[in-house]
Coordinates of N, CA and C in Angstrom, one line a residue:
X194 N 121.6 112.7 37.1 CA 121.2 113.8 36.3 C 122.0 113.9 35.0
X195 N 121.3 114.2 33.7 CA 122.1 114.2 32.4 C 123.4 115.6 33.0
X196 N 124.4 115.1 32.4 CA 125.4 116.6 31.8 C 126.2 116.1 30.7
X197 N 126.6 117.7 30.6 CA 127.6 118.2 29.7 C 129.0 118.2 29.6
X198 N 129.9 118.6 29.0 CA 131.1 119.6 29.0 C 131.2 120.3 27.6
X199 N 131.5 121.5 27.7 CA 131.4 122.6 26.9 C 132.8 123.0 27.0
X200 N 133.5 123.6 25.7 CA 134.8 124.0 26.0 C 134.7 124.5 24.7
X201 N 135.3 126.2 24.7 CA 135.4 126.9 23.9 C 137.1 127.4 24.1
X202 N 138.1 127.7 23.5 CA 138.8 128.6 23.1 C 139.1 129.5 22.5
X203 N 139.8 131.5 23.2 CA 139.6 132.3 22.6 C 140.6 133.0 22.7
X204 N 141.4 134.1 21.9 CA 142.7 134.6 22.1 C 142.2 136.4 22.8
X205 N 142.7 136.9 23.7 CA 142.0 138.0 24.4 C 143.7 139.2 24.4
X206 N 143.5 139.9 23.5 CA 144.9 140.8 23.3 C 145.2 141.7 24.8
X207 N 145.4 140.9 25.7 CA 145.7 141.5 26.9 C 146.4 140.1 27.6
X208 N 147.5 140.4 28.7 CA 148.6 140.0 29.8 C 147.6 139.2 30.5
X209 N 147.8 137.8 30.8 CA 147.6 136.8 31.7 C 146.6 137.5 32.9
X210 N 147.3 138.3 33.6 CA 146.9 139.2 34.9 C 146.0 140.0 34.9
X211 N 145.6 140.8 33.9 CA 144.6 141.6 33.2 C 143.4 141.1 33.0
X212 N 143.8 139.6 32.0 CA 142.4 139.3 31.8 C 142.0 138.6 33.4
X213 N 142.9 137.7 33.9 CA 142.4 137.2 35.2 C 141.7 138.2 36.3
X214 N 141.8 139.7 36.0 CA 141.5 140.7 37.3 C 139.9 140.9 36.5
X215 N 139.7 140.9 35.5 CA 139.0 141.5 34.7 C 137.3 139.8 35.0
X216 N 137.6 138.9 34.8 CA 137.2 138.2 35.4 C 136.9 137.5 36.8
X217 N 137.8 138.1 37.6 CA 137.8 137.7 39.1 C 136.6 138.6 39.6
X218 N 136.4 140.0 38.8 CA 135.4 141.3 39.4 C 133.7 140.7 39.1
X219 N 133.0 140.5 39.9 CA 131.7 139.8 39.5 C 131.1 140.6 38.6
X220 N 131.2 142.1 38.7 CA 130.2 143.2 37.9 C 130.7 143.0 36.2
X221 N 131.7 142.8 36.4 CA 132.2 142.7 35.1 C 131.7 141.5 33.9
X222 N 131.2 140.9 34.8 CA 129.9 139.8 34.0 C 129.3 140.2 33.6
X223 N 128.6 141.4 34.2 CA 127.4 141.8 33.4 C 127.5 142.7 32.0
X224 N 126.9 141.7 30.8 CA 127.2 142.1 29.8 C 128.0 141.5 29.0
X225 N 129.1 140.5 29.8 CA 130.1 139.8 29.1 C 129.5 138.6 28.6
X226 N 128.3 138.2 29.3 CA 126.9 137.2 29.4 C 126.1 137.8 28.8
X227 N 125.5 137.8 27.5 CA 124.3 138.2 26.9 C 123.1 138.3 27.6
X228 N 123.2 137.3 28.9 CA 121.5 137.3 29.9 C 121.6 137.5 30.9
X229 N 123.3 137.9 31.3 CA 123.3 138.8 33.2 C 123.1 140.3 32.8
X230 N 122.5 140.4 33.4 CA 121.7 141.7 33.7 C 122.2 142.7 35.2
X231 N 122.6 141.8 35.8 CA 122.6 142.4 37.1 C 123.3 141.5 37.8
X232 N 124.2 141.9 39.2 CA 125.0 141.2 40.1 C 124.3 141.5 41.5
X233 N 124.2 141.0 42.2 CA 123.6 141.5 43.9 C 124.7 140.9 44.6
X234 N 124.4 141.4 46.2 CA 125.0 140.6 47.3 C 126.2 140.1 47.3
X235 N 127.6 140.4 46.5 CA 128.4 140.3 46.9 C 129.5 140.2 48.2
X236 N 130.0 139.3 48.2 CA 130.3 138.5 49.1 C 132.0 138.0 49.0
X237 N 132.9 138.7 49.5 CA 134.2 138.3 49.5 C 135.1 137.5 50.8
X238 N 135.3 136.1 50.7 CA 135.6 135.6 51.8 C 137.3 135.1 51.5
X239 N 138.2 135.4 51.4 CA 139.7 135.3 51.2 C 139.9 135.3 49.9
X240 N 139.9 133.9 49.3 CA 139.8 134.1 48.0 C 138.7 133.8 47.2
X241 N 137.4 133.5 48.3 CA 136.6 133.1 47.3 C 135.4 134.2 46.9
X242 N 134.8 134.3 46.0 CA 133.7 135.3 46.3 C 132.4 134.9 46.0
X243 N 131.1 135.0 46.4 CA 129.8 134.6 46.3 C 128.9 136.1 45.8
X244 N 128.1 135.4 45.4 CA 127.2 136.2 44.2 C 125.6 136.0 43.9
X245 N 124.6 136.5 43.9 CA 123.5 136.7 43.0 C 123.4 137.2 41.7
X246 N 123.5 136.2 40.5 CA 123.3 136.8 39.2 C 122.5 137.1 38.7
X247 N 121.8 137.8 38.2 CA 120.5 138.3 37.5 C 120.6 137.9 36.2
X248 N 120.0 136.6 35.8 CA 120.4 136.3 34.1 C 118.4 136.2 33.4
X249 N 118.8 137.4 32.4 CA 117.3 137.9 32.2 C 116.9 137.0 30.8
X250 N 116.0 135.9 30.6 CA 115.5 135.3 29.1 C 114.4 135.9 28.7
X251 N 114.5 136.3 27.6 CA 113.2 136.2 26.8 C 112.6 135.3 26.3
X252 N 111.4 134.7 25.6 CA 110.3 134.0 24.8 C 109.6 135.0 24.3
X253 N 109.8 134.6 23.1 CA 108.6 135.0 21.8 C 109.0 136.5 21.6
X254 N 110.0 137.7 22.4 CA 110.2 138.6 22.2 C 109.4 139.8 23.0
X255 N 108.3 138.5 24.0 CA 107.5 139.5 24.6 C 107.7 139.0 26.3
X256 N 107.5 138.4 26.5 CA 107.6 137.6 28.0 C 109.1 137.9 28.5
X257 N 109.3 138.1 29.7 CA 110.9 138.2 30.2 C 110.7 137.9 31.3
X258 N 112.2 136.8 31.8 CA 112.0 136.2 32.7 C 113.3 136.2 33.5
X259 N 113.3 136.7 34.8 CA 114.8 137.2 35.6 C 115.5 135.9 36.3
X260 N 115.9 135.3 35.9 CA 116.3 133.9 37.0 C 117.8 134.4 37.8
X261 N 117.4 134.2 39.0 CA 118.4 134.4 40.0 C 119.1 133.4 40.3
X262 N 120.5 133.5 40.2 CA 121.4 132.1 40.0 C 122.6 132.6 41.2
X263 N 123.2 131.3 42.1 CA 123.7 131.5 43.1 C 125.3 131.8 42.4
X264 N 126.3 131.9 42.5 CA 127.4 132.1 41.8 C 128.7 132.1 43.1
X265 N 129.7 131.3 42.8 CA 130.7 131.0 43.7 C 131.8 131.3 42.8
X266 N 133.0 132.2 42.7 CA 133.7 132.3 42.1 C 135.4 132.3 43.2
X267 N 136.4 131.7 42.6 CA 137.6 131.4 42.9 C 138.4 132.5 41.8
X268 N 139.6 133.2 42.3 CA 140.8 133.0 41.2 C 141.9 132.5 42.2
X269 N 142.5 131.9 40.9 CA 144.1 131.3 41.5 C 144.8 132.1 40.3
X270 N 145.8 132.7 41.0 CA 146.4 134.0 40.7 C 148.2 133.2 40.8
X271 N 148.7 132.2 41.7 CA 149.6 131.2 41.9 C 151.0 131.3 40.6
X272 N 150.3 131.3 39.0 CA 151.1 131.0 38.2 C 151.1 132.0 37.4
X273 N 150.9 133.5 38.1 CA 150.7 134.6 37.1 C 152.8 135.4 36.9
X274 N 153.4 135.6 36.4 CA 152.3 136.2 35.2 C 152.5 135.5 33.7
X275 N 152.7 134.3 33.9 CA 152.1 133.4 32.3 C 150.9 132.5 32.7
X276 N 150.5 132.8 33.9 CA 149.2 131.8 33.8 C 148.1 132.1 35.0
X277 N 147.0 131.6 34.6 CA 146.0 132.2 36.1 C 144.8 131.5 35.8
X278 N 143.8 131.5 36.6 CA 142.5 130.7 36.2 C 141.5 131.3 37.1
X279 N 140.2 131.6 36.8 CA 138.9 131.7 37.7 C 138.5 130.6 37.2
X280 N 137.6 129.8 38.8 CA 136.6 128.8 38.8 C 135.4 129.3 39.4
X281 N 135.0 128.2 39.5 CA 133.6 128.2 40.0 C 132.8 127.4 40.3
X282 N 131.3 127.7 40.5 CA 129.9 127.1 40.4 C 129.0 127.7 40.2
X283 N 127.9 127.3 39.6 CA 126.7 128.3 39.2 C 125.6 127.1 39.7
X284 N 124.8 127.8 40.8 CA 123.2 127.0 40.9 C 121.7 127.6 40.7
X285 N 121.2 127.2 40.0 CA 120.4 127.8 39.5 C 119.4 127.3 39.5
X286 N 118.0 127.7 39.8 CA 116.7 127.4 40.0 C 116.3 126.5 38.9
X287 N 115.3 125.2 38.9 CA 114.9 124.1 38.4 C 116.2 123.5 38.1
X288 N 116.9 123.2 38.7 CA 118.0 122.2 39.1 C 119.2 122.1 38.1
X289 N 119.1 122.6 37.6 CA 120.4 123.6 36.7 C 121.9 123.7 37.3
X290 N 123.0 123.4 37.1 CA 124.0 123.3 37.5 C 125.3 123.4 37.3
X291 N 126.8 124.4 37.2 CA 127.4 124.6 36.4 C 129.0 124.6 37.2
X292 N 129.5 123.9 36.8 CA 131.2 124.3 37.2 C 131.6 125.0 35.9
X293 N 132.4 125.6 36.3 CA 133.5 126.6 35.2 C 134.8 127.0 35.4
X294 N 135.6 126.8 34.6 CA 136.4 127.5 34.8 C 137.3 127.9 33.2
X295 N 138.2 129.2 33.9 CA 138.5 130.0 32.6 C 140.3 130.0 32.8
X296 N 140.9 128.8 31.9 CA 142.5 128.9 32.3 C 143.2 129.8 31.0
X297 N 143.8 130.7 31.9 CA 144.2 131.8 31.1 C 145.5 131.9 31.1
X298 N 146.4 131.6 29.9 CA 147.9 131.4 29.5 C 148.5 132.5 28.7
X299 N 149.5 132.6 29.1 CA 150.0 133.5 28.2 C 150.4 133.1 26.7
X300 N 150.1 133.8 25.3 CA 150.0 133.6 24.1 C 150.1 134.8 23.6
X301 N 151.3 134.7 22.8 CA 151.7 135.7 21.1 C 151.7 137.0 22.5
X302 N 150.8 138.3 21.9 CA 151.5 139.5 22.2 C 149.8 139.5 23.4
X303 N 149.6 138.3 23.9 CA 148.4 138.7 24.8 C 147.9 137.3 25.5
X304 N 146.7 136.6 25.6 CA 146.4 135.6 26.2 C 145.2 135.0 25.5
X305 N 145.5 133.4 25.9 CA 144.6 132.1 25.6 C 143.8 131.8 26.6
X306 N 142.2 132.2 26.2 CA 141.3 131.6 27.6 C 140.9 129.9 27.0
X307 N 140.8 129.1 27.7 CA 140.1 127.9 27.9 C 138.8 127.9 28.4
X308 N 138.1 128.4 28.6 CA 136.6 128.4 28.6 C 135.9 126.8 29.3
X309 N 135.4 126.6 29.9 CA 135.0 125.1 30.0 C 133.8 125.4 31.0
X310 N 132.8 124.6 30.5 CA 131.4 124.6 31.3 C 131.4 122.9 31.7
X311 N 131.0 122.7 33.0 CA 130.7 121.3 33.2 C 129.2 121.2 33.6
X312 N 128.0 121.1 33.0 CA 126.9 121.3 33.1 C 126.1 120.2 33.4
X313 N 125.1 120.4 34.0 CA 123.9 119.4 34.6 C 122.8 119.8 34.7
X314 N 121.9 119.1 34.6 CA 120.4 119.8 34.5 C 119.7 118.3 34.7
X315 N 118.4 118.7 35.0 CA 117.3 117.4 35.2 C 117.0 117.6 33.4
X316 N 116.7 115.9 33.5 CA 116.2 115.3 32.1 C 115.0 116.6 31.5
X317 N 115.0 116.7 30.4 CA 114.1 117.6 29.1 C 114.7 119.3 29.8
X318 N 115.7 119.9 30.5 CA 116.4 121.0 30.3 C 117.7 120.9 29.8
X319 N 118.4 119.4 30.1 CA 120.1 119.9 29.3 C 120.4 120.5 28.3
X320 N 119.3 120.4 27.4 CA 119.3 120.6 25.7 C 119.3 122.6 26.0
X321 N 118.1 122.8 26.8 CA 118.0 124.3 26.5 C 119.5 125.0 27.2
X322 N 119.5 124.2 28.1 CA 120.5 124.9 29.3 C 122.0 125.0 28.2
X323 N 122.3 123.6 27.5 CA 123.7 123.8 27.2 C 123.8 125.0 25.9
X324 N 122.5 124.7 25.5 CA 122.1 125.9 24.0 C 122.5 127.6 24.5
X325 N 121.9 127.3 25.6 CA 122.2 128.8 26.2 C 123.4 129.1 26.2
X326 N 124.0 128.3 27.3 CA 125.5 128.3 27.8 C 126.4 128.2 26.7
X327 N 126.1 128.0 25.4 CA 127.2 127.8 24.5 C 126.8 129.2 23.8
X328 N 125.6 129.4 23.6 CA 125.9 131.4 23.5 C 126.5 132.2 23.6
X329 N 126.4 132.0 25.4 CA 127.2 132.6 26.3 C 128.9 132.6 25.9
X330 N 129.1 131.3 25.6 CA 130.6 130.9 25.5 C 130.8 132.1 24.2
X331 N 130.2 131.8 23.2 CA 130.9 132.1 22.2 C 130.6 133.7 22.1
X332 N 129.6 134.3 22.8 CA 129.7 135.9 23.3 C 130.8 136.4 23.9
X333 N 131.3 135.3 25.0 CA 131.8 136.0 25.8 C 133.8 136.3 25.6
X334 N 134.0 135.3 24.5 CA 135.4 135.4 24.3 C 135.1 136.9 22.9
X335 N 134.5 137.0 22.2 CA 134.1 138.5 21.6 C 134.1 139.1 22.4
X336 N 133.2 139.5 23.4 CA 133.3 140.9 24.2 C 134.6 140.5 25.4
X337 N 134.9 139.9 25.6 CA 136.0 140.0 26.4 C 137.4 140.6 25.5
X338 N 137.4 139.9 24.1 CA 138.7 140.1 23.7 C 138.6 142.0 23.6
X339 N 137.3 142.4 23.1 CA 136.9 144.0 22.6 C 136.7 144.7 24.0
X340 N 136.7 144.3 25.2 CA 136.8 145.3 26.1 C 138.2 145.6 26.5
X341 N 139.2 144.1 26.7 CA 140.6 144.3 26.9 C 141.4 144.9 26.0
X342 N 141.1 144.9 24.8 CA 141.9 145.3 23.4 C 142.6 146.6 23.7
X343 N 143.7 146.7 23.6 CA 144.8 148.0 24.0 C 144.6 149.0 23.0
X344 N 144.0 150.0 23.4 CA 143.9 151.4 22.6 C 145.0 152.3 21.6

């Protein structure tokens, strides 16, 4: 199957630990993703946690379409408090496929996320799928740095 790797870098004005808690919480996706919409069925088994994500697309501005994506998320918490990382996997209907992970270091008066998608898709979707996912990337280090930002 064709894949990817995607890797964005973003500076988030908050402590190693903070941003890692703030991504370990599944709800907290929604919204930090331009097309999750919704979280179901959470699932917490030691460290790992399992998920239904509701990621909503549109076409043409009129059609909307709710794709339910399976979501496996890890944090390793191990090297905090200068370092920490959530992983993962995303499986997703028409054979769509995603490892992730977010290594989060400490930097200046806050933290450095690493961003990294490892993506796969059946032949004539990689293109839309990585298009999407690099949206996402570059949404999500914006609204992450603007949620954590110290008042």
């Amino acid at each position: 199957m064709p894949s990817t790797e995607l890797t964005r870098a973003y500076e988030v004005p908050a402590a190693p630990a903070e941003v890692l808690a703030h991504l370990a919480d599944p709800e907290n996706y929604v919204g930090l993703s331009p097309l999750l919409v919704g979280v179901r069925d959470v699932r917490r088994e030691d460290e790992v946690t399992h998920y239904l994500a509701v990621e909503r697309f549109r076409f043409l501005g009129l059609v909307t379409h709710d794709n339910l994506i399976r979501v496996t998320l890890r944090a390793e918490r191990g090297g905090l408090p200068e370092e920490g990382s959530v992983s993962g996997d995303v499986v997703s209907p028409g054979g769509v496929r995603m490892g992730y992970r977010f290594a989060i270091h400490a930097h200046d008066a806050g933290s450095r996320v690493v961003d990294t998608l490892q993506l796969s898709a059946p032949f004539g979707l990689l293109r839309f799928a990585a298009g999407k996912a690099a949206e996402v990337q570059a949404a999500r280090g914006r609204v992450l740095a603007e949620r954590l930002a110290q008042p």
